[in-house]
PDB file of C-alpha atoms in Angstrom:
ATOM      1  CA  UNK A   1      57.920 160.383 146.566  1.00 56.00           C
ATOM      2  CA  UNK A   2      56.756 159.118 149.922  1.00 61.00           C
ATOM      3  CA  UNK A   3      53.656 160.442 151.634  1.00 61.00           C
ATOM      4  CA  UNK A   4      55.722 161.888 154.481  1.00 69.00           C
ATOM      5  CA  UNK A   5      57.793 163.801 151.923  1.00 70.00           C
ATOM      6  CA  UNK A   6      54.648 165.244 150.323  1.00 65.00           C
ATOM      7  CA  UNK A   7      53.317 166.396 153.686  1.00 69.00           C
ATOM      8  CA  UNK A   8      56.700 167.911 154.542  1.00 74.00           C
ATOM      9  CA  UNK A   9      56.704 169.857 151.267  1.00 71.00           C
ATOM     10  CA  UNK A  10      53.101 170.942 151.902  1.00 70.00           C
ATOM     11  CA  UNK A  11      53.991 172.146 155.389  1.00 71.00           C
ATOM     12  CA  UNK A  12      56.958 174.119 154.070  1.00 72.00           C
ATOM     13  CA  UNK A  13      54.841 175.681 151.299  1.00 70.00           C
ATOM     14  CA  UNK A  14      51.988 176.764 153.596  1.00 69.00           C
ATOM     15  CA  UNK A  15      53.876 179.423 155.545  1.00 69.00           C
ATOM     16  CA  UNK A  16      52.940 182.913 156.617  1.00 67.00           C
ATOM     17  CA  UNK A  17      55.241 184.296 153.900  1.00 73.00           C
ATOM     18  CA  UNK A  18      52.760 182.948 151.343  1.00 72.00           C
ATOM     19  CA  UNK A  19      49.941 184.949 152.941  1.00 80.00           C
ATOM     20  CA  UNK A  20      51.691 188.212 153.868  1.00 83.00           C
ATOM     21  CA  UNK A  21      54.175 189.753 151.447  1.00 84.00           C
ATOM     22  CA  UNK A  22      57.309 191.570 152.522  1.00 89.00           C
ATOM     23  CA  UNK A  23      56.466 195.129 153.584  1.00 92.00           C
ATOM     24  CA  UNK A  24      57.199 197.817 150.987  1.00 92.00           C
ATOM     25  CA  UNK A  25      58.022 201.326 152.236  1.00 94.00           C
ATOM     26  CA  UNK A  26      57.754 204.464 150.092  1.00 93.00           C
ATOM     27  CA  UNK A  27      57.349 208.083 151.212  1.00 91.00           C
ATOM     28  CA  UNK A  28      56.503 207.221 154.850  1.00 91.00           C
ATOM     29  CA  UNK A  29      53.864 204.702 153.730  1.00 95.00           C
ATOM     30  CA  UNK A  30      54.165 200.957 154.316  1.00 95.00           C
ATOM     31  CA  UNK A  31      52.173 198.466 152.244  1.00 94.00           C
ATOM     32  CA  UNK A  32      51.819 194.775 153.171  1.00 93.00           C
ATOM     33  CA  UNK A  33      50.142 192.631 150.527  1.00 91.00           C
ATOM     34  CA  UNK A  34      47.819 189.831 151.666  1.00 90.00           C
ATOM     35  CA  UNK A  35      46.738 186.694 149.797  1.00 88.00           C
ATOM     36  CA  UNK A  36      44.297 183.865 150.468  1.00 86.00           C
ATOM     37  CA  UNK A  37      46.253 180.621 150.299  1.00 83.00           C
ATOM     38  CA  UNK A  38      44.815 177.114 150.165  1.00 80.00           C
ATOM     39  CA  UNK A  39      46.330 173.747 149.489  1.00 76.00           C
ATOM     40  CA  UNK A  40      45.949 170.046 149.850  1.00 73.00           C
ATOM     41  CA  UNK A  41      47.898 166.840 149.694  1.00 70.00           C
ATOM     42  CA  UNK A  42      47.092 163.183 149.339  1.00 69.00           C
ATOM     43  CA  UNK A  43      48.720 159.873 148.752  1.00 68.00           C
ATOM     44  CA  UNK A  44      48.404 156.125 148.718  1.00 67.00           C
ATOM     45  CA  UNK A  45      50.264 153.084 149.918  1.00 67.00           C
ATOM     46  CA  UNK A  46      50.154 149.304 149.429  1.00 67.00           C
ATOM     47  CA  UNK A  47      47.291 147.170 148.127  1.00 66.00           C
ATOM     48  CA  UNK A  48      45.537 144.332 150.081  1.00 71.00           C
ATOM     49  CA  UNK A  49      47.886 141.717 148.590  1.00 72.00           C
ATOM     50  CA  UNK A  50      50.911 143.443 150.050  1.00 65.00           C
ATOM     51  CA  UNK A  51      52.146 144.867 146.773  1.00 68.00           C
ATOM     52  CA  UNK A  52      54.171 147.952 147.467  1.00 68.00           C
ATOM     53  CA  UNK A  53      53.408 151.073 145.611  1.00 64.00           C
ATOM     54  CA  UNK A  54      53.064 154.620 146.613  1.00 65.00           C
ATOM     55  CA  UNK A  55      52.082 157.916 145.219  1.00 67.00           C
ATOM     56  CA  UNK A  56      51.542 161.378 146.509  1.00 67.00           C
ATOM     57  CA  UNK A  57      50.438 164.714 145.228  1.00 71.00           C
ATOM     58  CA  UNK A  58      50.235 168.265 146.422  1.00 74.00           C
ATOM     59  CA  UNK A  59      48.600 171.422 145.156  1.00 78.00           C
ATOM     60  CA  UNK A  60      48.592 175.008 146.342  1.00 80.00           C
ATOM     61  CA  UNK A  61      46.672 178.050 145.173  1.00 83.00           C
ATOM     62  CA  UNK A  62      46.822 181.708 146.104  1.00 82.00           C
ATOM     63  CA  UNK A  63      44.971 184.847 145.106  1.00 84.00           C
ATOM     64  CA  UNK A  64      45.452 188.418 146.274  1.00 86.00           C
ATOM     65  CA  UNK A  65      42.781 189.707 148.621  1.00 89.00           C
ATOM     66  CA  UNK A  66      44.128 193.130 149.522  1.00 92.00           C
ATOM     67  CA  UNK A  67      46.773 195.048 151.392  1.00 92.00           C
ATOM     68  CA  UNK A  68      47.346 196.711 154.740  1.00 94.00           C
ATOM     69  CA  UNK A  69      48.403 200.329 154.207  1.00 95.00           C
ATOM     70  CA  UNK A  70      50.179 201.967 157.134  1.00 95.00           C
ATOM     71  CA  UNK A  71      50.529 205.749 157.006  1.00 94.00           C
ATOM     72  CA  UNK A  72      51.056 208.227 159.859  1.00 92.00           C
ATOM     73  CA  UNK A  73      50.597 205.473 162.457  1.00 91.00           C
ATOM     74  CA  UNK A  74      47.170 204.477 161.082  1.00 95.00           C
ATOM     75  CA  UNK A  75      46.400 201.136 159.455  1.00 95.00           C
ATOM     76  CA  UNK A  76      43.889 200.914 156.616  1.00 95.00           C
ATOM     77  CA  UNK A  77      42.682 197.786 154.790  1.00 94.00           C
ATOM     78  CA  UNK A  78      42.580 198.181 150.998  1.00 91.00           C
ATOM     79  CA  UNK A  79      40.751 195.237 149.375  1.00 91.00           C
ATOM     80  CA  UNK A  80      41.919 193.907 146.024  1.00 88.00           C
ATOM     81  CA  UNK A  81      39.383 194.095 143.228  1.00 84.00           C
ATOM     82  CA  UNK A  82      39.007 190.913 141.188  1.00 79.00           C
ATOM     83  CA  UNK A  83      38.068 192.426 137.842  1.00 83.00           C
ATOM     84  CA  UNK A  84      37.247 189.047 136.266  1.00 85.00           C
ATOM     85  CA  UNK A  85      34.790 188.202 139.040  1.00 84.00           C
ATOM     86  CA  UNK A  86      33.287 191.676 138.857  1.00 88.00           C
ATOM     87  CA  UNK A  87      32.731 191.343 135.103  1.00 93.00           C
ATOM     88  CA  UNK A  88      31.198 187.881 135.554  1.00 93.00           C
ATOM     89  CA  UNK A  89      28.761 189.112 138.221  1.00 94.00           C
ATOM     90  CA  UNK A  90      27.749 192.162 136.185  1.00 95.00           C
ATOM     91  CA  UNK A  91      27.251 189.937 133.130  1.00 95.00           C
ATOM     92  CA  UNK A  92      25.115 187.464 135.079  1.00 95.00           C
ATOM     93  CA  UNK A  93      22.950 190.265 136.504  1.00 95.00           C
ATOM     94  CA  UNK A  94      22.535 191.823 133.047  1.00 95.00           C
ATOM     95  CA  UNK A  95      21.572 188.437 131.548  1.00 95.00           C
ATOM     96  CA  UNK A  96      19.037 187.814 134.319  1.00 94.00           C
ATOM     97  CA  UNK A  97      17.573 191.294 133.784  1.00 94.00           C
ATOM     98  CA  UNK A  98      17.225 190.629 130.043  1.00 94.00           C
ATOM     99  CA  UNK A  99      15.475 187.305 130.643  1.00 93.00           C
ATOM    100  CA  UNK A 100      13.072 188.788 133.202  1.00 92.00           C
ATOM    101  CA  UNK A 101      12.429 191.782 130.939  1.00 91.00           C
ATOM    102  CA  UNK A 102      11.683 189.513 127.977  1.00 89.00           C
ATOM    103  CA  UNK A 103       9.200 187.504 130.063  1.00 89.00           C
ATOM    104  CA  UNK A 104       7.405 190.637 131.201  1.00 87.00           C
ATOM    105  CA  UNK A 105       7.309 191.952 127.621  1.00 87.00           C
ATOM    106  CA  UNK A 106       5.486 188.784 126.469  1.00 85.00           C
ATOM    107  CA  UNK A 107       2.772 189.059 129.118  1.00 79.00           C
ATOM    108  CA  UNK A 108      -0.598 190.234 127.772  1.00 73.00           C
TER     109      UNK A 108
END
């Protein structure tokens, strides 16, 4: 794969359709899902001795961030809740509280 091909694929993959989902309508309510999308590409060419070789790579990642909810002509943002992140933060806070509590318990 040539570098130009990798960048072309990256450009085609990083479209607005990856960020905003198709609207879904139910009972006079429209929901449009939204995601955070990031990506990158890289490649290489020939060496200093003129040997030809090439390589390219591309990666893309997406995670839901929320949805626009349209009802009765009003738009409301509904954020997505990342349960894994929430559990990790609560766990880290609880661990920090235990450590601080143990230190205070040892004080004379």
